[in-house]
Coordinates of C-alpha atoms and ligand atoms in Angstrom, one line a residue:
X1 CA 0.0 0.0 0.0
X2 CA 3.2 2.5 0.5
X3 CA 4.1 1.7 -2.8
X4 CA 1.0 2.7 -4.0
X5 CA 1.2 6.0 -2.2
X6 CA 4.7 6.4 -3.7
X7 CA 3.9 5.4 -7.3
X8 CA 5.1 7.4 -10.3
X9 CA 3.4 10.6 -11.7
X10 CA 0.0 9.6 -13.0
X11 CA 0.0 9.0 -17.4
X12 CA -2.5 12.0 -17.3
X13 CA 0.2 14.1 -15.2
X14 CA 2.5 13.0 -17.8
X15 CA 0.8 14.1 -21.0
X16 CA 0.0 17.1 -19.7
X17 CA 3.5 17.6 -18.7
X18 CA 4.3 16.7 -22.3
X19 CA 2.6 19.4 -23.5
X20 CA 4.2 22.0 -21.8
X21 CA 7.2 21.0 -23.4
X22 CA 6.1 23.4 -26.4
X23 CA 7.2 26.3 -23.7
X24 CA 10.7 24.5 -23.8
X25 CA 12.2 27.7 -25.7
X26 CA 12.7 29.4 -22.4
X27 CA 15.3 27.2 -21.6
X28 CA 18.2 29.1 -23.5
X29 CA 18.0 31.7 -21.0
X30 CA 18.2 29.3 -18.1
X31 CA 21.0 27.6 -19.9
X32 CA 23.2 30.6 -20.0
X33 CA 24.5 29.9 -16.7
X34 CA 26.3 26.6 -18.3
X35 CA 28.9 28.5 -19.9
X36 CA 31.2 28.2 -16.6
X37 CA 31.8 24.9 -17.1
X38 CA 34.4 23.1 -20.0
X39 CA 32.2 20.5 -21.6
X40 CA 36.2 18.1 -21.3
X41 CA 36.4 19.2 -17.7
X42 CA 33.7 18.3 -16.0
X43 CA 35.2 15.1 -14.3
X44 CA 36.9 15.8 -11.0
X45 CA 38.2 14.2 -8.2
X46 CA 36.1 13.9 -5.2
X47 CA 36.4 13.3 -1.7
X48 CA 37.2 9.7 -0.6
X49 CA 38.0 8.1 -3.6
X50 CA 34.8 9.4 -5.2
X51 CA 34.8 10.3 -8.5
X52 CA 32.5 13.1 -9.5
X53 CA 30.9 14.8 -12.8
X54 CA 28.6 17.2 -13.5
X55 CA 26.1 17.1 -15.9
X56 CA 23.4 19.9 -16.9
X57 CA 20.2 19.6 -18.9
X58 CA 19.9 22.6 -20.7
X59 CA 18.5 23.2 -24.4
X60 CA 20.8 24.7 -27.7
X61 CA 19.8 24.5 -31.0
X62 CA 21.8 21.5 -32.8
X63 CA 23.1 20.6 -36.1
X64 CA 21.9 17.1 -37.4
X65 CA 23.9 18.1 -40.5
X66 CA 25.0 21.0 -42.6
X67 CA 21.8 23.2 -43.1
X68 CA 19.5 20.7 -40.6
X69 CA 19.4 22.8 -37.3
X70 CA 16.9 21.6 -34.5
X71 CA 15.8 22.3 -31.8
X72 CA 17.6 19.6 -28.7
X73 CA 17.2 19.1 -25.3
X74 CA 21.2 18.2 -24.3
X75 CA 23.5 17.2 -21.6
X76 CA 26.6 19.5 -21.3
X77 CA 25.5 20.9 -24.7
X78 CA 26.1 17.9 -27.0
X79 CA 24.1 15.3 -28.6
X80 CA 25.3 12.5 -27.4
X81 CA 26.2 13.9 -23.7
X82 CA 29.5 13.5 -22.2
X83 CA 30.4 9.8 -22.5
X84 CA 30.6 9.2 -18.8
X85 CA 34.0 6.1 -18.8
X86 CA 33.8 4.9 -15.2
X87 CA 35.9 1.5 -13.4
X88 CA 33.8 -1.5 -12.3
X89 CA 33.2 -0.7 -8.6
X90 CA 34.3 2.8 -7.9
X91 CA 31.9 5.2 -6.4
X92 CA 30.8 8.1 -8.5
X93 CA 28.7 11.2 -7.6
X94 CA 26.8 13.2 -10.7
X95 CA 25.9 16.5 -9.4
X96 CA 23.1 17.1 -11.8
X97 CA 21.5 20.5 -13.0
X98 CA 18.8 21.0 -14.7
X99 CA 18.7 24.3 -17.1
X100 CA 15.8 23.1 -18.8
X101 CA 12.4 25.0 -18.7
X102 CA 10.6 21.6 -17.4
X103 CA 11.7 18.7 -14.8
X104 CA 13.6 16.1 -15.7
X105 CA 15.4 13.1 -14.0
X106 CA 19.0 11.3 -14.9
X107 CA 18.2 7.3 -15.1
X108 CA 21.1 5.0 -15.5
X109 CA 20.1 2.5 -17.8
X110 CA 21.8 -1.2 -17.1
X111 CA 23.5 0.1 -13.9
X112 CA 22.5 -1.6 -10.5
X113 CA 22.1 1.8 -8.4
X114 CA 20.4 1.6 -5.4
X115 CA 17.1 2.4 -5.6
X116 CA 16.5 6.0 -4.6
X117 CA 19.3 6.6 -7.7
X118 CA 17.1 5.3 -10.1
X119 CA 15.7 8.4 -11.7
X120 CA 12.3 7.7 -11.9
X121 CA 10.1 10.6 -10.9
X122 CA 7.3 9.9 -8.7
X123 CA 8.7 6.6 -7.8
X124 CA 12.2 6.8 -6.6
X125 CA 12.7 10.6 -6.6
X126 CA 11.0 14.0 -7.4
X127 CA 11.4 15.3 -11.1
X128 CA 14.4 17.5 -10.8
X129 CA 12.8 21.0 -10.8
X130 CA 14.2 23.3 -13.5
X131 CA 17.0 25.7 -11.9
X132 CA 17.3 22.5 -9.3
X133 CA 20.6 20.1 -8.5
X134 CA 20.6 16.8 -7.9
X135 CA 22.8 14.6 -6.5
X136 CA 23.3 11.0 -7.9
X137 CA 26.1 8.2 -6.2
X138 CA 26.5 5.0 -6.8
X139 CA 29.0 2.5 -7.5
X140 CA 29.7 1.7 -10.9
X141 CA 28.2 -2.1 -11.7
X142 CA 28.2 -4.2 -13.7
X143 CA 31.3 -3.7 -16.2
X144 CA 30.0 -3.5 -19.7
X145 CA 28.2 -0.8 -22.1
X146 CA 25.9 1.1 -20.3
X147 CA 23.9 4.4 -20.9
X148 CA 22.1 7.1 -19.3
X149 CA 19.2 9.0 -20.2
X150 CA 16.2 11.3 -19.0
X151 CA 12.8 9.4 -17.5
X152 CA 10.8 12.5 -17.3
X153 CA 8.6 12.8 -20.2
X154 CA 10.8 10.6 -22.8
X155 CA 8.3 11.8 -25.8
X156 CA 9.8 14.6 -25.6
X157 CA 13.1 14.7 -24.2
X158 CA 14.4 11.5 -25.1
X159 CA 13.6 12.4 -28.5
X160 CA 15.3 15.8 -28.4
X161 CA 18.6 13.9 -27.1
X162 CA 19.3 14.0 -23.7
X163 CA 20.9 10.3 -23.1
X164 CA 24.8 9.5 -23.7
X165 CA 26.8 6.7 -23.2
X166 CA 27.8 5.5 -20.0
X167 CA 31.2 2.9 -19.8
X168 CA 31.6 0.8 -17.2
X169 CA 35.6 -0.5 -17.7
X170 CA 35.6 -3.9 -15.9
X171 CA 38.2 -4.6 -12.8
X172 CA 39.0 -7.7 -14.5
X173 CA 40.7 -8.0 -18.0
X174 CA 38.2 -7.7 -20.9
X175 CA 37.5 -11.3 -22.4
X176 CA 38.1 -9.5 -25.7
X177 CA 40.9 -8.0 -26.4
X178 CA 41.2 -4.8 -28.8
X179 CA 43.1 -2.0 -29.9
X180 CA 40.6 0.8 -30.3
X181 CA 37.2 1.6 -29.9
X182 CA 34.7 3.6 -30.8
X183 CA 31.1 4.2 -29.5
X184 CA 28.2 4.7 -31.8
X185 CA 24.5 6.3 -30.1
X186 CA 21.7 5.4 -32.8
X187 CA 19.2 7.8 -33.2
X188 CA 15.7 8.8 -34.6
X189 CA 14.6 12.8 -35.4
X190 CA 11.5 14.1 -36.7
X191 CA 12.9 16.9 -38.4
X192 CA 9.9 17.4 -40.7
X193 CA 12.1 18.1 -43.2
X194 CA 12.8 14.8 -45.4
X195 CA 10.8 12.4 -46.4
X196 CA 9.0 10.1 -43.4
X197 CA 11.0 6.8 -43.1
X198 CA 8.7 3.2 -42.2
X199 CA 8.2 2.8 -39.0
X200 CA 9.7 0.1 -37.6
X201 CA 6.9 -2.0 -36.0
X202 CA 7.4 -5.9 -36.6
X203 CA 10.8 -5.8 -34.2
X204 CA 13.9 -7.6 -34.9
X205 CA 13.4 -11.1 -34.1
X206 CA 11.2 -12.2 -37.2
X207 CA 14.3 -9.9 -39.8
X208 CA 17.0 -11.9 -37.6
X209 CA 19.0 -14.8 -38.6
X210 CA 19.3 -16.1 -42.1
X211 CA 15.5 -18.0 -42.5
X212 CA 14.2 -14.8 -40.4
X213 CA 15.8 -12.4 -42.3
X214 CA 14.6 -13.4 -45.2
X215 CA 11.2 -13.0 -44.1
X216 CA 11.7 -10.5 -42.1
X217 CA 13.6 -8.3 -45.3
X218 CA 10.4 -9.1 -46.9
X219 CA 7.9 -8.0 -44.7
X220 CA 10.1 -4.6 -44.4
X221 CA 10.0 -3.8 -48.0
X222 CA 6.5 -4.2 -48.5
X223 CA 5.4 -2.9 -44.9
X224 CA 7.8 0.2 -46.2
X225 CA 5.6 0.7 -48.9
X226 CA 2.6 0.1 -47.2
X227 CA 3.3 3.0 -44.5
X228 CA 4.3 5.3 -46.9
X229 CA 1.0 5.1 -48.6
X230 CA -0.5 4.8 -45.6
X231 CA 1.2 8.5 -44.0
X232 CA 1.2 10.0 -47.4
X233 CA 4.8 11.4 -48.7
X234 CA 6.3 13.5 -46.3
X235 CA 3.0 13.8 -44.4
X236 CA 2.5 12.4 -40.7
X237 CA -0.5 10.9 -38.8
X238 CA 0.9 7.9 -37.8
X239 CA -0.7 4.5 -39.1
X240 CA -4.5 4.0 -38.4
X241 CA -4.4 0.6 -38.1
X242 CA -0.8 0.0 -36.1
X243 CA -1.4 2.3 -33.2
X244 CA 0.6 4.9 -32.1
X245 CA -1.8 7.7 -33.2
X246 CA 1.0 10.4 -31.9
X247 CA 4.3 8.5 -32.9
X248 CA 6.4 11.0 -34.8
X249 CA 7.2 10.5 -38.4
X250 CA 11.3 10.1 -38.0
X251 CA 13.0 11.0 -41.1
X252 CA 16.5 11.8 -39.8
X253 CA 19.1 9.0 -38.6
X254 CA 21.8 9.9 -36.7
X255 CA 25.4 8.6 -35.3
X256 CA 26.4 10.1 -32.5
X257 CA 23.8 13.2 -32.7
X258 CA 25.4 13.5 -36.5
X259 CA 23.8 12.4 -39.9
X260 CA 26.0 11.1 -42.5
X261 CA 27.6 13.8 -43.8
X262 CA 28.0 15.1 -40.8
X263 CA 29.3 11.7 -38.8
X264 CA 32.7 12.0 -37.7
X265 CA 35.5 9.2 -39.6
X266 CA 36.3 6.1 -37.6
X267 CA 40.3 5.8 -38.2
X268 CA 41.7 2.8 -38.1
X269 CA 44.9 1.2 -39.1
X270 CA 45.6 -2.2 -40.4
X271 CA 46.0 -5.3 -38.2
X272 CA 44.0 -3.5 -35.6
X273 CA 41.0 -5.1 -33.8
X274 CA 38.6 -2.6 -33.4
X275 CA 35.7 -2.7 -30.6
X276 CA 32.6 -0.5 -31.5
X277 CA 30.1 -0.3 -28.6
X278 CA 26.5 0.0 -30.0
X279 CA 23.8 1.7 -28.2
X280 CA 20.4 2.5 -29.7
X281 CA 18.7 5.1 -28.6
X282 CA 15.9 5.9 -30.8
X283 CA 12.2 5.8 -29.4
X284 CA 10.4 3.9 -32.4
X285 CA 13.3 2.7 -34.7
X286 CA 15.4 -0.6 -35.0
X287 CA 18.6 -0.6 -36.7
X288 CA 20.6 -3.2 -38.5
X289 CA 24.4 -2.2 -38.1
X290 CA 26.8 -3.5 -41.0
X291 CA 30.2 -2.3 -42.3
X292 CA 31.1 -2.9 -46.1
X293 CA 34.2 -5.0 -46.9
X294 CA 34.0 -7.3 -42.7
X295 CA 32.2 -9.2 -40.5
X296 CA 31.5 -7.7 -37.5
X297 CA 31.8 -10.4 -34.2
X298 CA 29.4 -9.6 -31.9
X299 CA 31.0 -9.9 -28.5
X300 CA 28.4 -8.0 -25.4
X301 CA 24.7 -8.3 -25.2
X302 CA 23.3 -4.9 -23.2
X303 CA 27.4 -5.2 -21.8
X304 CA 27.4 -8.4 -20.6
X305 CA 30.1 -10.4 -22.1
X306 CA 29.0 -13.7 -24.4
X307 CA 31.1 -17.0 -23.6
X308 CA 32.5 -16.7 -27.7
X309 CA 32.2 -14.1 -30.2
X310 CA 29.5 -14.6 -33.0
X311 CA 30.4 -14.2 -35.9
X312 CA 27.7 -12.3 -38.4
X313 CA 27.4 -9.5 -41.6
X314 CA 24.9 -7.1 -39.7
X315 CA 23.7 -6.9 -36.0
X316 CA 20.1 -5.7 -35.6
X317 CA 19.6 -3.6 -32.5
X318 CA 16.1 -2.2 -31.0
X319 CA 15.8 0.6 -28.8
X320 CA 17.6 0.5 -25.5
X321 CA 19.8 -2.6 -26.5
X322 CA 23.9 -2.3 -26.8
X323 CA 25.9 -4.8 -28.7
X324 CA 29.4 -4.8 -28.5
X325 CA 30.8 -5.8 -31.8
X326 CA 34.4 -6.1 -33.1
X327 CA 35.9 -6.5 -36.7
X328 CA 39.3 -6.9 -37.6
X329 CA 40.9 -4.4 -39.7
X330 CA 42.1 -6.2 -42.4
X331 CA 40.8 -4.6 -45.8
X332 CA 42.6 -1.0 -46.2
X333 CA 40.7 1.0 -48.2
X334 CA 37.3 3.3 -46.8
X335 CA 34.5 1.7 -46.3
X336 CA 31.1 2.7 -45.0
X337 CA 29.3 1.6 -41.9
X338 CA 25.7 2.0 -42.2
X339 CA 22.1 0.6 -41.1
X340 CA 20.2 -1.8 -43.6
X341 CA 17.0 -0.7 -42.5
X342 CA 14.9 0.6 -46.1
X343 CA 16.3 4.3 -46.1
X344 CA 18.2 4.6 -42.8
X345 CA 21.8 4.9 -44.5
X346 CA 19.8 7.9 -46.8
X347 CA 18.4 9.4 -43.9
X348 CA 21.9 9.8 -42.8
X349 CA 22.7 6.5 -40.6
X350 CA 26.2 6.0 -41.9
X351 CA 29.6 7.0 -41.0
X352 CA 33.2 6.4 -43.1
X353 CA 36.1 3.7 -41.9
X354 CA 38.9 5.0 -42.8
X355 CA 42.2 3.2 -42.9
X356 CA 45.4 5.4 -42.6
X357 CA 47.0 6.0 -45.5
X358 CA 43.6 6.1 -47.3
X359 CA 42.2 9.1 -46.6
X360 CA 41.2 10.2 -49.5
X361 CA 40.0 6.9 -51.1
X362 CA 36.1 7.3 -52.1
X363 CA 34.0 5.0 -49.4
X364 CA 32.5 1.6 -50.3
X365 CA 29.0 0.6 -49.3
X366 CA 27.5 -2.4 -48.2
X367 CA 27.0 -4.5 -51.3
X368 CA 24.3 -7.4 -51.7
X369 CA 20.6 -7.3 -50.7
X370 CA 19.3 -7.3 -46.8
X371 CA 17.8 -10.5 -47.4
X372 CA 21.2 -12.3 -47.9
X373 CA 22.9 -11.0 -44.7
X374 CA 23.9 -13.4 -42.1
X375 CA 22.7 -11.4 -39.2
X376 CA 22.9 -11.4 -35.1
X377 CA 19.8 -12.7 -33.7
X378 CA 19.2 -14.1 -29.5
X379 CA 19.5 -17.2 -30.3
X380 CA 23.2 -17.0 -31.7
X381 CA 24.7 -16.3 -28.4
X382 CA 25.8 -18.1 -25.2
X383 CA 25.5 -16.3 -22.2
X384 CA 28.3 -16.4 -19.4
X385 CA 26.8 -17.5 -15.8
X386 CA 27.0 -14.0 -14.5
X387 CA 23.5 -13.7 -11.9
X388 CA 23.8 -14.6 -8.6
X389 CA 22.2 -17.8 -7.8
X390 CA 18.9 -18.3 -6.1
X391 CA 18.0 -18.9 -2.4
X392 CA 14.3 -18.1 -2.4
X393 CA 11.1 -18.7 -3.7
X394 CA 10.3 -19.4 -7.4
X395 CA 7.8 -17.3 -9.3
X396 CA 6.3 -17.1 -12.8
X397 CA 4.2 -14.0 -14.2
X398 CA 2.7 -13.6 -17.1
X399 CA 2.7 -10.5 -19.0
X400 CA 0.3 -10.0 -21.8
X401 CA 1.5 -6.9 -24.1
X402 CA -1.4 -5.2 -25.8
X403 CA -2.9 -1.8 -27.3
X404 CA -2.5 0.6 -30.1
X405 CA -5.7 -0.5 -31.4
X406 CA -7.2 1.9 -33.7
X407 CA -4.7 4.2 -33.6
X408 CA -4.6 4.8 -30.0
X409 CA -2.3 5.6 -27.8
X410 CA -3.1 3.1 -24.8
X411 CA -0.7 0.2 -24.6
X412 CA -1.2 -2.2 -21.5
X413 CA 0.5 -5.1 -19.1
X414 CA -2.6 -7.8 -18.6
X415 CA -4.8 -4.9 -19.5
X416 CA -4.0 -2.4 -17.1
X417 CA -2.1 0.9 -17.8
X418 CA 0.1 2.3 -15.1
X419 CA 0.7 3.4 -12.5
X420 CA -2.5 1.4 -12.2
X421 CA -1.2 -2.2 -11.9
X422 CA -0.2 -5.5 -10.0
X423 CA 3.5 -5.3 -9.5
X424 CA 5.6 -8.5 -9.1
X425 CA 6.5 -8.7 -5.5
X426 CA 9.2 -10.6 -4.9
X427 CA 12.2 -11.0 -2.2
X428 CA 15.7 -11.3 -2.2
X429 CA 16.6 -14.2 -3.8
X430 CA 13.7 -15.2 -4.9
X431 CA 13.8 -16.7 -8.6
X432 CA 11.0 -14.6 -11.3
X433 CA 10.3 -16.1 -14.4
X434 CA 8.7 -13.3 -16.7
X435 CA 7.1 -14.6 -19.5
X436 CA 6.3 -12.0 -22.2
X437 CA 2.9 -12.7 -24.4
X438 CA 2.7 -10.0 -27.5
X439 CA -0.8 -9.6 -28.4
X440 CA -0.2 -6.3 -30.3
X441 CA 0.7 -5.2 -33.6
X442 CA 4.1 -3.6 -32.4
X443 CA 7.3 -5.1 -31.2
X444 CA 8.0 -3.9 -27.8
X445 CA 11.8 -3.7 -26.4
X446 CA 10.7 -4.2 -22.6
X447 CA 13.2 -3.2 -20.1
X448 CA 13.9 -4.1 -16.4
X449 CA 15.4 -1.5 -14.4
X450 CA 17.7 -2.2 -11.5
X451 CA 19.1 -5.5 -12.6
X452 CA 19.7 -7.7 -15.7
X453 CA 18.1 -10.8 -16.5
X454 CA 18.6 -14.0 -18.3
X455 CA 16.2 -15.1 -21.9
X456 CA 15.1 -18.5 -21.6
X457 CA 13.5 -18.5 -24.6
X458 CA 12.4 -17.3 -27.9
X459 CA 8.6 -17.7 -29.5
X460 CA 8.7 -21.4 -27.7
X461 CA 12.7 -22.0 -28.0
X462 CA 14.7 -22.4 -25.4
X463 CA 18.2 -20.8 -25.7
X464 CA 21.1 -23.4 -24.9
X465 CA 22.9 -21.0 -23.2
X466 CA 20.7 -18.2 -21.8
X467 CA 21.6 -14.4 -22.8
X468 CA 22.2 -12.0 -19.7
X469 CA 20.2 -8.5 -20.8
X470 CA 18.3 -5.7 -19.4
X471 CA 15.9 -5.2 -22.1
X472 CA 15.2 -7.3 -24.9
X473 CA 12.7 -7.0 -27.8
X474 CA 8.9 -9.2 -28.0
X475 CA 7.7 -9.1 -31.7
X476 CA 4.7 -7.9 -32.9
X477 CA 2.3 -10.4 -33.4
X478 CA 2.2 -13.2 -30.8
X479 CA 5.9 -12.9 -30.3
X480 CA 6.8 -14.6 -26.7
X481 CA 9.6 -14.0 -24.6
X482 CA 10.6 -16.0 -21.5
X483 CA 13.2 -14.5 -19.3
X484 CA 14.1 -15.0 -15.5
X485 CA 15.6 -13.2 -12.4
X486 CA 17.1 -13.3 -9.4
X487 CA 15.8 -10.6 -7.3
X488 CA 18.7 -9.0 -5.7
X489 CA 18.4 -5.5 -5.5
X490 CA 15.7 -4.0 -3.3
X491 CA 13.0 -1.5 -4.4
X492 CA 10.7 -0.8 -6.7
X493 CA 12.1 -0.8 -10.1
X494 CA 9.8 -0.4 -13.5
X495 CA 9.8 -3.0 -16.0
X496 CA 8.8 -1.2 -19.3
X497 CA 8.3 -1.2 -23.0
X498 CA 11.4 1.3 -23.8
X499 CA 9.3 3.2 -26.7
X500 CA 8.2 6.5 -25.1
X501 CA 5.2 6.7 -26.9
X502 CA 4.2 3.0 -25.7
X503 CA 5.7 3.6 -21.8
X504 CA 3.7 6.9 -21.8
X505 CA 0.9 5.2 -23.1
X506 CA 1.2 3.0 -20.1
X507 CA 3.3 0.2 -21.1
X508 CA 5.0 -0.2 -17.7
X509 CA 4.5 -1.7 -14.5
X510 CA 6.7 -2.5 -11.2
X511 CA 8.8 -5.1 -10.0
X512 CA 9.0 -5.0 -5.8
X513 CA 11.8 -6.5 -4.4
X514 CA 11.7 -6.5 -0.4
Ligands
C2O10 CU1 16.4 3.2 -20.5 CU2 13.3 3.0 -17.9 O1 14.9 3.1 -19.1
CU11 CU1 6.2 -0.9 -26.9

């Protein structure tokens, strides 16, 4: 009954917040205050061994690419924020301002913070008022590639940027060895200025591996088609019949904040191994990662490392996941890296490999259709034994995805929107086997907060060796998802579809762990 007392801001309180976001223009006044700080200084030393940064949410206007200026909602002033590169187990303290014209929150997405860290207004903490500090600590676990982001209002200010990466170095030696790396933040913009891209709506599993993919190539081509005549060139009003009524119409891909011309060169040199950490950010868009000319092994699932590397041509990734994926530099030349979703690389989603010495060789693109590409999918990977084991009580829960009919906004867990819903009590050590039902008409990439989890299963098959994740997609259609935890850190944590429009639209509930 606390809990209930506690619970989040209501969904109405939320869309009305989301409205005021119109008034965001404010903020540049506000924001003017920023200018003390160095965007490369902003990591100190603390006291105690306690590392600290400081972060503010303030609005600028930012450059997609030459000529595209919109209007973002940033950390520090950049799109990506300030890639915050922590060590597994140190203690770190983010004294957070927010210069925005609206509250916000910082969430830490795949980091096991205690509770009241969590960034979840209403639920673990008030919204940061604007002209208000905050001050997050917590020790930095697990090891792996992590991000954080805002959980106020994520229609809007997800969307207008504010998230960045967020690297956990682990105390150990990496599994997988490299000699660079690079980290690449996917994202979607409705710019209204190019032509509306498909929405992505079937999720990755069905376009994964090589049976899926062909399928799944197919049903993207002609669902591509289908949408645009559906939204009209250009035009918006999202799909009558696939829900999400006030989805945006994304036309702009980005790298890094940057579309291709824009993205900056990867440089590499020959005989290097080269690590690229892949976070998706978008609110509505998957994206299938492939580099002309090498295979890319895919090494981390949501920063957890797999037992071997998998080797594939092109790693789908839905919104909220990371991959970690390596390739071996071993064909000098330039070639481009790009997404093989219809129109993504067009819309700007590519960014040059350049070897040294070959700087000003013209860049090769992917060759050979979609359809032919050996691509990453769950059930490729072996997990490493990495969850504590259980001591408790075993659970199973069933969680029925649903909405969008009709073109609404409304998506539910067993029917009920939240914050009104039955959370999942559980206690330390007790052992929760989540099994996710899709009865909608879009994939949804649900994400646990707090913890990571294992996947069991996949649409009835079991994985030989189960995946450690914190989010993980359930396709459209009847797709089913079978994943298990290990209750281990206390609180109430949200488990949630990660698309803001379908969270918003209620997609979330709560997992209490006492
Ligand atoms: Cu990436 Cu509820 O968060
Ligand atoms: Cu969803």
């Amino acid at each position: 009954m606390q809990a209930r007392r506690k619970r989040s801001l209501s969904r109405r309180e939320f869309l009305k917040r989301s409205g005021m976001a119109g008034l965001g223009g404010l903020a540049l006044t506000v924001g003017a205050g920023a200018l003390r700080r160095e965007p490369r200084a902003f990591a100190q030393p603390g006291s105690a061994g306690t590392r600290e940064f400081h972060l503010e949410a303030r609005q600028v206007r930012w450059e997609l690419a030459p000529g595209k200026r919109i209007k973002a909602m940033t950390y520090n002033g950049q799109v990506p924020g300030p890639a915050l590169r922590l060590h597994e187990g140190e203690r770190v303290r983010v004294v957070f301002t927010n210069a925005l014209a609206e509250p916000t929150t910082l969430h830490w997405h795949g980091v096991d913070v205690p509770n009241a860290m969590d960034g979840v207004p209403g639920l673990t903490q008030k919204p940061v008022a604007p002209g208000e500090t905050f001050v997050y600590e917590f020790e930095a676990r697990p090891a792996g590639t992590r991000w954080y982001h805002t959980h106020f209002d994520s229609v809007t200010q997800l969307d207008l940027g504010l998230y960045a990466p967020l690297i956990i170095e682990p105390a150990q030696p990496d599994p997988f060895p490299f000699n660079r790396e690079y980290t690449l933040v996917l994202d979607d913009w409705s710019t209204r200025s190019s032509l509306a891209l498909p929405r992505t709506v079937e999720g990755t599993a069905r376009a994964q591996g090589s049976m899926g993919g062909m399928m799944g190539g197919m049903m993207g081509q002609g669902m591509g088609g289908m949408m645009e005549c559906m939204m009209g060139r250009g035009g918006m009003r999202g799909g009558m019949m696939m829900g999400g009524g006030r989805t945006p119409a994304y036309d702009t891909m980005t790298i890094n904040g940057k579309a291709y011309p824009a993205t900056a060169p990867l440089m590499v040199r020959k005989g290097e191994r080269v690590r690229l950490r892949l976070i998706n950010a978008s609110a509505d868009h998957t994206h299938i990662v492939r580099l002309a000319g090498h295979r890319l092994q895919v090494t981390h699932t949501d920063g957890n490392p797999l037992e071997q590397p998998v080797d594939v041509d092109a790693v789908p990734i839905t919104p909220s996941e990371r991959y970690d994926v390596q390739f071996v530099a071993d064909h000098p030349g330039a070639w481009f890296l790009s997404c093989a979703e219809p129109g993504h690389a067009r819309a700007g989603e590519q960014v040059r490999v350049i070897y040294k010495g070959h700087e000003n060789a013209s860049p090769v693109a992917p060759a050979g259709a979609v359809t032919d590409l050996q691509a990453w999918h769950y059930g490729l990977g072996q997990g490493r034994t990495m969850l504590p084991s259980p001591s408790g009580q075993e659970h199973t829960f069933d969680l029925t995805l649903s909405g969008g009919m009709m073109g609404s906004d409304a998506w539910t867990i067993n029917g009920q929107q939240y914050p009104e819903v039955d959370p999942l009590r559980l206690r330390r050590g007790d052992l929760a086997r989540v099994r996710f039902l899709n009865h909608s008409m879009e994939a949804h990439p649900m994400h646990l907060h707090g913890q990571s989890f294992r996947v069991l299963s996949l649409n009835g098959q079991p994985l030989a060796r189960p995946l450690v994740k914190d989010s993980i997609d359930v396709e459209a259609h009847m797709g089913a998802v079978e994943v298990e935890l290990v209750a281990s850190n206390p609180g109430d944590w949200l488990l949630h579809c990660h698309k803001p429009m379908h969270m918003e639209g209620g997609m979330m509930t709560l997992v209490q762990i006492s």
